[in-house]
Amino acid sequence: MKRIQAGIIALTISAAASAATTPGGIAVEHLGVNNTLVRVDGEGRYLILPVQESNDDANVNILVDGQLDRTLRVRLAKSKVDYTVPFDLTPYAGHEVVLNIVTTQGRSSVREAKDDVCWRNIALADTFDTSNRERYRPLYHHTPQYGWMNDPNGMFYRDGVWHLYYQYNPYGSKWENLSWGHSSSTDLVHWTPQPVALEPTGLGLVFSGSCALDTANTAGFGPEAVLGMYTSAGVSQVQSLVWSTDGGTTFNFFPGNPVLTLESEARDPNMFWDEANGRWVMLLAHALDREMLVFTSPDMKTWELQSSFGKGVGCQDGVWECPDLFPLSVEGTDEQKWVLVCNINPGGPFGGSATQYFVGDFDGRIFTADTDSTGAVPTKWMDYGKDHYATVSWSDAPSGRRTLIGWMSNWQYAAEVPTMQYRSANTLPREAALFRGPDGQLYLQSAPSPELTALRGDVVASVRGTGIGSRAKTYSLPRTNDGACEIVFDIDSRSARVVDILLSNAAGEKVAMTYDVSSHTLSFDRRESGNVTFSEEFPAVTVAPTFETDGRISLRIFVDRSSIEVFGDDGRFVMTNIVFPENPYTTLSLSADGGRARVENLKIYSIRQ
Ligand code: FRU
């Protein structure tokens, strides 16, 4: 009798499980402990997926008319919904869509698996709300509307439009489902979100890469074609060619892909047209070998290895990633040199990710780095903050400009920063130039792009010149825009030993910068800048050489809610650091120690949107 009853109960449970249906045209059917079918029966443009960040990724297999179309990795919510992400059903109109979901979190029974809150919160909707929910979202830096972002990719300029692609997870705010997100701008500061441009293929995820215009029609896709090269990252990392004939909105996948394979990890192809030799040049990061490989091609489809650069040179403490190579003329001369950009992670001067570069010559095949007076190749950093990585330049930029942009975070804590709707912003765009430092070496200058001055709104403080000593002079920062402003001033250190520059709020949160005259450095201390507890690697002091010899520096400080970029002497030294104050900084304090200094041409601007 007992045995029969047990059987009846078991039957009842499985019948109830398969009949479970959420309202709104979605049927949820639990097949097993970690396996659930979600059948889309109703109407709606998006399937809204509930995410819980602390959960493991579930494999969401999208079946279209019974066939596997693709697999997403989504941290489906178990006990609470942190946010939702949309899966666009438009491409599947008229077809039957079923999600065969495999969750990895081991439940002991189907009954337990049924309790996950995601099943009650999956929904169909015609719209997805992208309005900002994050107080730390910058006002004038590029961010994705939602989801995770890392490296900038494939930037090119055409017909007045700057295109910016980026490593993107459209299904969560942690690294996964790597695709190329896309935004465009006519002024490098206001960005318009565009549809995702590249999604994972059968060869793997869409890792970093570059784009260039093919006006000579070398690849045969037409003179209007935009060519792209990126790393398909599956079990192996191989290089794929794509092209666009609609100006970079959608891309076609070259059927002969991969066009380049190596036996070891190689990624982030960065190519450009070499006018002098009439062929394409591509740099590829031979990541674990810590070198950059140089390839050439007549048509982007067949590539020949020409040389490698970097073995044992520069900083070798991490993997080499995201290369770039471009010519620049030396300030005030006709001399042309080449700059090879090498992003490295970890191994940065203050831990984690950073961008090193080499100045030298390139003959179309081989890059040769300049050496210092001891005959060694010096290590040089493009930015002396902790949050400047994967920086590369736009191709085909107008008026001979070499404009760069970076990812404003660090692999040490990028996935832990206290935002959820989106994660990470880009740096401000910067204009590259070469200058000769006091040691006779050539250095890369990264000046704020000229478009940024159009952001200047009201002048909330203006001081022509003032002496400063040990008692701080204070100036209020703009109250508009919740912590976004630009601060400019010149320092003449005169008899002072150090000049202190403090940004602070009433809660005692502060960023302390110090210009140390005798060591020719500017330091940036964010240890008490606000929320610093989400990662042990976050509290830090970063230090930049100022390259000046006369005790005078000029600073442009861009504050944008959760970031501070300090450009010294028009970008001869730069520090980019993110911060998370509980409330915006309200006050700038300036003081000097060991003597009196002078501050000149101080202006604090609010930001015009
Ligand atoms: C650099 C990087 C690249 C890679 C991409 C993957 O941050 O590791 O080397 O292509 O991120 O998202």
Short mmCIF file of N, CA and C in Angstrom, two decimals, residues 101-259:
data_model
loop_
_atom_site.label_atom_id
_atom_site.label_comp_id
_atom_site.label_asym_id
_atom_site.label_seq_id
_atom_site.Cartn_x
_atom_site.Cartn_y
_atom_site.Cartn_z
N ILE A 101 17.67 25.08 -21.18
CA ILE A 101 18.58 25.73 -20.22
C ILE A 101 19.21 24.70 -19.30
N VAL A 102 20.54 24.78 -19.22
CA VAL A 102 21.25 23.90 -18.28
C VAL A 102 21.88 24.78 -17.22
N THR A 103 21.36 24.68 -16.01
CA THR A 103 21.94 25.44 -14.91
C THR A 103 23.00 24.57 -14.26
N THR A 104 24.07 25.18 -13.81
CA THR A 104 25.14 24.34 -13.26
C THR A 104 25.04 24.18 -11.75
N GLN A 105 24.22 25.02 -11.11
CA GLN A 105 24.15 24.92 -9.66
C GLN A 105 23.39 23.64 -9.29
N GLY A 106 24.04 22.77 -8.54
CA GLY A 106 23.44 21.47 -8.25
C GLY A 106 22.31 21.59 -7.24
N ARG A 107 21.09 21.34 -7.68
CA ARG A 107 19.98 21.23 -6.73
C ARG A 107 19.78 19.74 -6.45
N SER A 108 19.15 19.47 -5.33
CA SER A 108 18.99 18.05 -5.01
C SER A 108 17.75 17.48 -5.68
N SER A 109 16.82 18.33 -6.10
CA SER A 109 15.59 17.80 -6.70
C SER A 109 15.01 18.80 -7.68
N VAL A 110 14.13 18.32 -8.52
CA VAL A 110 13.44 19.20 -9.46
C VAL A 110 12.61 20.23 -8.68
N ARG A 111 12.04 19.75 -7.57
CA ARG A 111 11.23 20.66 -6.76
C ARG A 111 12.06 21.89 -6.35
N GLU A 112 13.31 21.61 -5.94
CA GLU A 112 14.18 22.71 -5.51
C GLU A 112 14.52 23.63 -6.70
N ALA A 113 14.80 23.03 -7.85
CA ALA A 113 15.14 23.82 -9.04
C ALA A 113 13.99 24.73 -9.44
N LYS A 114 12.77 24.24 -9.21
CA LYS A 114 11.57 25.02 -9.57
C LYS A 114 11.48 26.31 -8.77
N ASP A 115 12.12 26.33 -7.59
CA ASP A 115 12.03 27.51 -6.72
C ASP A 115 12.85 28.69 -7.22
N ASP A 116 13.74 28.48 -8.17
CA ASP A 116 14.56 29.60 -8.65
C ASP A 116 13.66 30.75 -9.11
N VAL A 117 14.02 31.95 -8.68
CA VAL A 117 13.13 33.09 -8.99
C VAL A 117 13.11 33.42 -10.49
N CYS A 118 14.12 32.97 -11.21
CA CYS A 118 14.15 33.32 -12.64
C CYS A 118 12.92 32.80 -13.38
N TRP A 119 12.43 31.64 -12.99
CA TRP A 119 11.30 31.05 -13.74
C TRP A 119 10.04 31.89 -13.59
N ARG A 120 9.89 32.55 -12.45
CA ARG A 120 8.71 33.41 -12.25
C ARG A 120 8.90 34.78 -12.89
N ASN A 121 10.15 35.11 -13.20
CA ASN A 121 10.42 36.48 -13.68
C ASN A 121 10.79 36.57 -15.16
N ILE A 122 10.98 35.43 -15.80
CA ILE A 122 11.19 35.47 -17.26
C ILE A 122 9.93 36.07 -17.86
N ALA A 123 10.09 36.99 -18.81
CA ALA A 123 8.90 37.65 -19.35
C ALA A 123 9.09 38.02 -20.80
N LEU A 124 7.98 38.24 -21.47
CA LEU A 124 8.01 38.77 -22.83
C LEU A 124 7.65 40.24 -22.76
N ALA A 125 8.33 41.06 -23.56
CA ALA A 125 8.02 42.50 -23.54
C ALA A 125 8.38 43.11 -24.89
N ASP A 126 7.72 44.18 -25.21
CA ASP A 126 8.04 44.86 -26.48
C ASP A 126 9.14 45.88 -26.33
N THR A 127 9.42 46.27 -25.06
CA THR A 127 10.46 47.28 -24.85
C THR A 127 11.39 46.79 -23.74
N PHE A 128 12.60 47.35 -23.72
CA PHE A 128 13.52 47.09 -22.62
C PHE A 128 14.01 48.44 -22.12
N ASP A 129 13.85 48.68 -20.84
CA ASP A 129 14.16 50.00 -20.28
C ASP A 129 15.67 50.17 -20.10
N THR A 130 16.24 51.08 -20.89
CA THR A 130 17.70 51.32 -20.77
C THR A 130 17.99 52.62 -20.03
N SER A 131 16.96 53.25 -19.44
CA SER A 131 17.26 54.51 -18.76
C SER A 131 18.23 54.25 -17.60
N ASN A 132 19.05 55.24 -17.33
CA ASN A 132 20.14 55.02 -16.39
C ASN A 132 19.65 54.80 -14.96
N ARG A 133 20.21 53.79 -14.31
CA ARG A 133 19.88 53.53 -12.91
C ARG A 133 21.12 53.64 -12.03
N GLU A 134 22.23 54.09 -12.60
CA GLU A 134 23.50 54.08 -11.86
C GLU A 134 23.99 55.48 -11.54
N ARG A 135 24.18 55.77 -10.25
CA ARG A 135 24.68 57.11 -9.88
C ARG A 135 26.14 57.29 -10.29
N TYR A 136 26.86 56.20 -10.48
CA TYR A 136 28.26 56.33 -10.87
C TYR A 136 28.46 56.40 -12.38
N ARG A 137 27.36 56.30 -13.15
CA ARG A 137 27.55 56.33 -14.60
C ARG A 137 28.07 57.70 -15.00
N PRO A 138 29.21 57.73 -15.72
CA PRO A 138 29.75 59.04 -16.10
C PRO A 138 28.82 59.81 -17.03
N LEU A 139 28.99 61.12 -16.99
CA LEU A 139 28.14 61.99 -17.80
C LEU A 139 28.68 62.16 -19.21
N TYR A 140 30.00 62.25 -19.35
CA TYR A 140 30.55 62.57 -20.66
C TYR A 140 31.60 61.57 -21.15
N HIS A 141 31.63 60.40 -20.52
CA HIS A 141 32.47 59.31 -21.01
C HIS A 141 31.56 58.26 -21.63
N HIS A 142 32.10 57.53 -22.59
CA HIS A 142 31.29 56.48 -23.21
C HIS A 142 31.11 55.29 -22.27
N THR A 143 29.86 54.84 -22.16
CA THR A 143 29.55 53.60 -21.44
C THR A 143 28.53 52.82 -22.27
N PRO A 144 28.49 51.49 -22.12
CA PRO A 144 27.40 50.75 -22.76
C PRO A 144 26.11 51.03 -21.99
N GLN A 145 24.97 50.98 -22.67
CA GLN A 145 23.70 51.25 -21.97
C GLN A 145 23.48 50.25 -20.84
N TYR A 146 23.85 49.02 -21.10
CA TYR A 146 23.78 47.99 -20.07
C TYR A 146 24.79 46.92 -20.44
N GLY A 147 25.15 46.09 -19.47
CA GLY A 147 26.06 44.98 -19.75
C GLY A 147 27.52 45.34 -19.56
N TRP A 148 28.32 44.32 -19.70
CA TRP A 148 29.77 44.40 -19.47
C TRP A 148 30.50 44.94 -20.70
N MET A 149 31.53 45.77 -20.46
CA MET A 149 32.41 46.22 -21.54
C MET A 149 33.85 46.09 -21.10
N ASN A 150 34.74 45.58 -22.02
CA ASN A 150 36.18 45.79 -21.81
C ASN A 150 36.77 46.49 -23.03
N ASP A 151 37.79 45.97 -23.65
CA ASP A 151 38.58 46.72 -24.64
C ASP A 151 37.78 47.49 -25.70
N PRO A 152 38.27 48.68 -26.08
CA PRO A 152 37.77 49.30 -27.30
C PRO A 152 38.29 48.51 -28.51
N ASN A 153 37.50 48.39 -29.53
CA ASN A 153 37.87 47.58 -30.71
C ASN A 153 37.52 48.30 -32.00
N GLY A 154 38.24 47.93 -33.05
CA GLY A 154 37.81 48.23 -34.43
C GLY A 154 37.46 49.67 -34.73
N MET A 155 38.10 50.63 -34.06
CA MET A 155 37.65 52.01 -34.27
C MET A 155 38.09 52.51 -35.65
N PHE A 156 37.17 53.12 -36.37
CA PHE A 156 37.52 53.79 -37.63
C PHE A 156 36.66 55.04 -37.75
N TYR A 157 37.14 55.95 -38.60
CA TYR A 157 36.43 57.21 -38.84
C TYR A 157 36.02 57.24 -40.30
N ARG A 158 34.80 57.62 -40.57
CA ARG A 158 34.39 57.80 -41.97
C ARG A 158 33.25 58.80 -42.04
N ASP A 159 33.33 59.68 -43.02
CA ASP A 159 32.25 60.64 -43.31
C ASP A 159 31.77 61.37 -42.06
N GLY A 160 32.68 61.85 -41.27
CA GLY A 160 32.30 62.66 -40.12
C GLY A 160 31.89 61.85 -38.90
N VAL A 161 31.94 60.53 -38.98
CA VAL A 161 31.49 59.71 -37.85
C VAL A 161 32.66 58.88 -37.30
N TRP A 162 32.80 58.96 -35.97
CA TRP A 162 33.79 58.13 -35.25
C TRP A 162 33.07 56.87 -34.78
N HIS A 163 33.55 55.73 -35.26
CA HIS A 163 32.94 54.47 -34.84
C HIS A 163 33.78 53.85 -33.72
N LEU A 164 33.08 53.41 -32.69
CA LEU A 164 33.75 52.78 -31.55
C LEU A 164 33.06 51.44 -31.30
N TYR A 165 33.80 50.36 -31.45
CA TYR A 165 33.29 49.04 -31.07
C TYR A 165 33.95 48.66 -29.76
N TYR A 166 33.40 47.67 -29.10
CA TYR A 166 33.99 47.32 -27.80
C TYR A 166 33.62 45.90 -27.42
N GLN A 167 34.51 45.29 -26.61
CA GLN A 167 34.25 43.96 -26.08
C GLN A 167 33.01 44.04 -25.20
N TYR A 168 32.01 43.24 -25.51
CA TYR A 168 30.69 43.47 -24.92
C TYR A 168 30.00 42.16 -24.55
N ASN A 169 29.43 42.15 -23.34
CA ASN A 169 28.50 41.07 -22.98
C ASN A 169 27.09 41.66 -22.92
N PRO A 170 26.24 41.37 -23.90
CA PRO A 170 24.88 41.93 -23.87
C PRO A 170 23.97 41.21 -22.88
N TYR A 171 24.46 40.15 -22.23
CA TYR A 171 23.59 39.35 -21.37
C TYR A 171 24.06 39.32 -19.92
N GLY A 172 24.75 40.39 -19.50
CA GLY A 172 25.17 40.45 -18.10
C GLY A 172 26.31 41.43 -17.94
N SER A 173 26.56 41.83 -16.70
CA SER A 173 27.58 42.85 -16.44
C SER A 173 28.89 42.25 -15.98
N LYS A 174 29.12 41.00 -16.30
CA LYS A 174 30.44 40.37 -16.10
C LYS A 174 30.91 39.83 -17.45
N TRP A 175 32.19 39.51 -17.56
CA TRP A 175 32.80 39.07 -18.84
C TRP A 175 32.18 37.76 -19.29
N GLU A 176 31.53 37.74 -20.41
CA GLU A 176 30.98 36.52 -21.04
C GLU A 176 30.42 36.89 -22.41
N ASN A 177 30.06 35.91 -23.21
CA ASN A 177 29.36 36.10 -24.49
C ASN A 177 30.02 37.17 -25.35
N LEU A 178 31.35 37.19 -25.39
CA LEU A 178 32.04 38.33 -25.99
C LEU A 178 31.62 38.59 -27.43
N SER A 179 31.14 39.81 -27.63
CA SER A 179 30.61 40.31 -28.90
C SER A 179 31.26 41.67 -29.12
N TRP A 180 31.02 42.28 -30.27
CA TRP A 180 31.43 43.67 -30.46
C TRP A 180 30.19 44.55 -30.31
N GLY A 181 30.12 45.28 -29.20
CA GLY A 181 29.12 46.35 -29.10
C GLY A 181 29.57 47.48 -30.01
N HIS A 182 28.70 48.44 -30.26
CA HIS A 182 29.02 49.50 -31.21
C HIS A 182 28.34 50.80 -30.79
N SER A 183 29.11 51.89 -30.83
CA SER A 183 28.55 53.23 -30.63
C SER A 183 29.18 54.14 -31.65
N SER A 184 28.51 55.24 -31.96
CA SER A 184 29.08 56.17 -32.93
C SER A 184 28.92 57.60 -32.42
N SER A 185 29.77 58.48 -32.96
CA SER A 185 29.77 59.86 -32.47
C SER A 185 30.27 60.79 -33.57
N THR A 186 29.76 62.00 -33.58
CA THR A 186 30.30 62.97 -34.54
C THR A 186 31.27 63.93 -33.84
N ASP A 187 31.38 63.84 -32.51
CA ASP A 187 32.26 64.78 -31.80
C ASP A 187 33.12 64.12 -30.72
N LEU A 188 33.16 62.81 -30.68
CA LEU A 188 33.99 62.06 -29.73
C LEU A 188 33.55 62.20 -28.27
N VAL A 189 32.46 62.91 -28.02
CA VAL A 189 31.99 63.00 -26.64
C VAL A 189 30.54 62.59 -26.45
N HIS A 190 29.70 62.80 -27.44
CA HIS A 190 28.32 62.34 -27.33
C HIS A 190 28.20 61.08 -28.19
N TRP A 191 27.82 59.99 -27.57
CA TRP A 191 27.83 58.69 -28.25
C TRP A 191 26.41 58.17 -28.46
N THR A 192 26.16 57.64 -29.64
CA THR A 192 24.86 57.05 -29.95
C THR A 192 25.01 55.54 -29.98
N PRO A 193 24.22 54.84 -29.16
CA PRO A 193 24.33 53.37 -29.18
C PRO A 193 23.84 52.81 -30.51
N GLN A 194 24.56 51.83 -31.02
CA GLN A 194 24.19 51.15 -32.27
C GLN A 194 23.95 49.68 -31.95
N PRO A 195 23.30 48.97 -32.87
CA PRO A 195 23.10 47.52 -32.62
C PRO A 195 24.43 46.79 -32.48
N VAL A 196 24.41 45.69 -31.74
CA VAL A 196 25.61 44.84 -31.61
C VAL A 196 26.08 44.48 -33.01
N ALA A 197 27.38 44.64 -33.28
CA ALA A 197 27.88 44.50 -34.65
C ALA A 197 28.37 43.08 -34.95
N LEU A 198 28.95 42.42 -33.98
CA LEU A 198 29.49 41.07 -34.22
C LEU A 198 29.14 40.20 -33.03
N GLU A 199 28.62 39.01 -33.33
CA GLU A 199 28.26 38.08 -32.27
C GLU A 199 29.09 36.81 -32.45
N PRO A 200 29.21 36.01 -31.39
CA PRO A 200 30.01 34.79 -31.50
C PRO A 200 29.56 33.91 -32.67
N THR A 201 30.53 33.25 -33.28
CA THR A 201 30.23 32.33 -34.38
C THR A 201 30.66 30.92 -33.96
N GLY A 202 30.55 30.00 -34.89
CA GLY A 202 30.99 28.64 -34.61
C GLY A 202 32.47 28.55 -34.28
N LEU A 203 33.24 29.58 -34.64
CA LEU A 203 34.68 29.57 -34.32
C LEU A 203 34.97 30.11 -32.93
N GLY A 204 33.97 30.69 -32.29
CA GLY A 204 34.22 31.13 -30.92
C GLY A 204 33.73 32.54 -30.65
N LEU A 205 34.16 33.02 -29.49
CA LEU A 205 33.77 34.37 -29.06
C LEU A 205 34.45 35.40 -29.94
N VAL A 206 33.93 36.62 -29.91
CA VAL A 206 34.50 37.70 -30.71
C VAL A 206 35.42 38.51 -29.80
N PHE A 207 36.71 38.25 -29.88
CA PHE A 207 37.68 38.98 -29.07
C PHE A 207 38.10 40.27 -29.80
N SER A 208 39.12 40.91 -29.28
CA SER A 208 39.50 42.23 -29.78
C SER A 208 40.09 42.19 -31.18
N GLY A 209 40.02 43.33 -31.87
CA GLY A 209 40.53 43.45 -33.22
C GLY A 209 40.39 44.87 -33.72
N SER A 210 40.55 45.03 -35.02
CA SER A 210 40.60 46.37 -35.60
C SER A 210 39.82 46.43 -36.90
N CYS A 211 39.58 47.64 -37.37
CA CYS A 211 38.90 47.86 -38.66
C CYS A 211 39.70 48.88 -39.46
N ALA A 212 39.52 48.84 -40.79
CA ALA A 212 40.14 49.85 -41.66
C ALA A 212 39.32 49.93 -42.94
N LEU A 213 39.37 51.09 -43.59
CA LEU A 213 38.66 51.26 -44.86
C LEU A 213 39.49 50.63 -45.97
N ASP A 214 38.81 50.00 -46.92
CA ASP A 214 39.51 49.35 -48.03
C ASP A 214 39.23 50.10 -49.34
N THR A 215 39.62 51.35 -49.38
CA THR A 215 39.29 52.18 -50.55
C THR A 215 39.90 51.63 -51.83
N ALA A 216 41.03 50.92 -51.74
CA ALA A 216 41.65 50.34 -52.94
C ALA A 216 41.03 49.00 -53.31
N ASN A 217 40.03 48.59 -52.59
CA ASN A 217 39.33 47.32 -52.84
C ASN A 217 40.28 46.12 -52.91
N THR A 218 41.21 46.07 -52.01
CA THR A 218 42.21 44.99 -52.04
C THR A 218 41.59 43.62 -51.72
N ALA A 219 40.52 43.63 -50.92
CA ALA A 219 39.94 42.36 -50.50
C ALA A 219 38.82 41.92 -51.45
N GLY A 220 38.44 42.83 -52.37
CA GLY A 220 37.42 42.46 -53.36
C GLY A 220 35.99 42.57 -52.86
N PHE A 221 35.77 43.21 -51.71
CA PHE A 221 34.40 43.38 -51.22
C PHE A 221 33.83 44.74 -51.64
N GLY A 222 34.59 45.48 -52.44
CA GLY A 222 34.15 46.78 -52.93
C GLY A 222 34.91 47.91 -52.25
N PRO A 223 35.05 49.05 -52.96
CA PRO A 223 35.84 50.16 -52.41
C PRO A 223 35.18 50.85 -51.22
N GLU A 224 33.92 50.54 -51.00
CA GLU A 224 33.21 51.14 -49.87
C GLU A 224 33.34 50.28 -48.61
N ALA A 225 33.93 49.10 -48.78
CA ALA A 225 33.90 48.13 -47.67
C ALA A 225 34.75 48.59 -46.48
N VAL A 226 34.23 48.31 -45.31
CA VAL A 226 35.01 48.44 -44.07
C VAL A 226 35.47 47.02 -43.74
N LEU A 227 36.78 46.84 -43.59
CA LEU A 227 37.30 45.51 -43.26
C LEU A 227 37.56 45.43 -41.76
N GLY A 228 37.31 44.28 -41.21
CA GLY A 228 37.60 44.06 -39.79
C GLY A 228 38.38 42.77 -39.62
N MET A 229 39.28 42.76 -38.65
CA MET A 229 40.00 41.54 -38.28
C MET A 229 39.85 41.40 -36.78
N TYR A 230 39.48 40.23 -36.33
CA TYR A 230 39.41 40.02 -34.88
C TYR A 230 39.79 38.59 -34.55
N THR A 231 39.95 38.35 -33.27
CA THR A 231 40.30 37.00 -32.82
C THR A 231 39.04 36.23 -32.50
N SER A 232 38.86 35.09 -33.21
CA SER A 232 37.80 34.15 -32.83
C SER A 232 38.38 33.30 -31.73
N ALA A 233 37.77 33.38 -30.56
CA ALA A 233 38.32 32.67 -29.40
C ALA A 233 37.42 31.51 -29.01
N GLY A 234 37.82 30.32 -29.45
CA GLY A 234 37.13 29.10 -29.01
C GLY A 234 38.13 28.35 -28.16
N VAL A 235 38.33 27.09 -28.48
CA VAL A 235 39.38 26.34 -27.78
C VAL A 235 40.73 26.95 -28.16
N SER A 236 40.83 27.40 -29.44
CA SER A 236 42.05 28.07 -29.90
C SER A 236 41.73 29.53 -30.19
N GLN A 237 42.78 30.32 -30.34
CA GLN A 237 42.59 31.70 -30.74
C GLN A 237 43.07 31.83 -32.18
N VAL A 238 42.15 32.14 -33.09
CA VAL A 238 42.48 32.23 -34.52
C VAL A 238 41.93 33.56 -35.05
N GLN A 239 42.47 33.99 -36.21
CA GLN A 239 42.11 35.33 -36.67
C GLN A 239 41.06 35.27 -37.78
N SER A 240 40.04 36.09 -37.65
CA SER A 240 38.92 36.07 -38.60
C SER A 240 38.79 37.41 -39.30
N LEU A 241 38.42 37.34 -40.58
CA LEU A 241 38.19 38.52 -41.41
C LEU A 241 36.68 38.74 -41.55
N VAL A 242 36.25 39.97 -41.39
CA VAL A 242 34.84 40.33 -41.61
C VAL A 242 34.82 41.60 -42.45
N TRP A 243 33.69 41.86 -43.11
CA TRP A 243 33.59 43.11 -43.84
C TRP A 243 32.16 43.64 -43.77
N SER A 244 32.09 44.96 -43.91
CA SER A 244 30.79 45.62 -43.83
C SER A 244 30.60 46.46 -45.08
N THR A 245 29.42 46.40 -45.65
CA THR A 245 29.14 47.28 -46.78
C THR A 245 28.05 48.29 -46.41
N ASP A 246 27.68 48.34 -45.13
CA ASP A 246 26.72 49.37 -44.71
C ASP A 246 27.35 50.32 -43.68
N GLY A 247 28.65 50.58 -43.87
CA GLY A 247 29.32 51.57 -43.03
C GLY A 247 29.61 51.11 -41.62
N GLY A 248 29.61 49.82 -41.38
CA GLY A 248 30.02 49.33 -40.07
C GLY A 248 28.87 48.96 -39.15
N THR A 249 27.63 48.95 -39.68
CA THR A 249 26.50 48.56 -38.82
C THR A 249 26.43 47.04 -38.71
N THR A 250 26.49 46.36 -39.88
CA THR A 250 26.49 44.90 -39.85
C THR A 250 27.73 44.40 -40.60
N PHE A 251 28.19 43.22 -40.25
CA PHE A 251 29.40 42.65 -40.86
C PHE A 251 29.11 41.27 -41.44
N ASN A 252 29.81 40.95 -42.52
CA ASN A 252 29.75 39.60 -43.10
C ASN A 252 30.99 38.84 -42.65
N PHE A 253 30.79 37.58 -42.41
CA PHE A 253 31.87 36.70 -41.94
C PHE A 253 32.49 36.04 -43.16
N PHE A 254 33.80 36.24 -43.37
CA PHE A 254 34.48 35.67 -44.54
C PHE A 254 34.43 34.13 -44.45
N PRO A 255 33.90 33.47 -45.50
CA PRO A 255 33.73 32.01 -45.41
C PRO A 255 35.05 31.26 -45.27
N GLY A 256 36.17 31.88 -45.70
CA GLY A 256 37.47 31.20 -45.60
C GLY A 256 38.11 31.31 -44.23
N ASN A 257 37.39 31.88 -43.26
CA ASN A 257 37.97 32.02 -41.91
C ASN A 257 38.22 30.67 -41.26
N PRO A 258 39.23 30.56 -40.42
CA PRO A 258 40.15 31.63 -40.01
C PRO A 258 41.20 31.90 -41.10
N VAL A 259 41.59 33.17 -41.24
CA VAL A 259 42.59 33.51 -42.25
C VAL A 259 44.01 33.36 -41.71
#
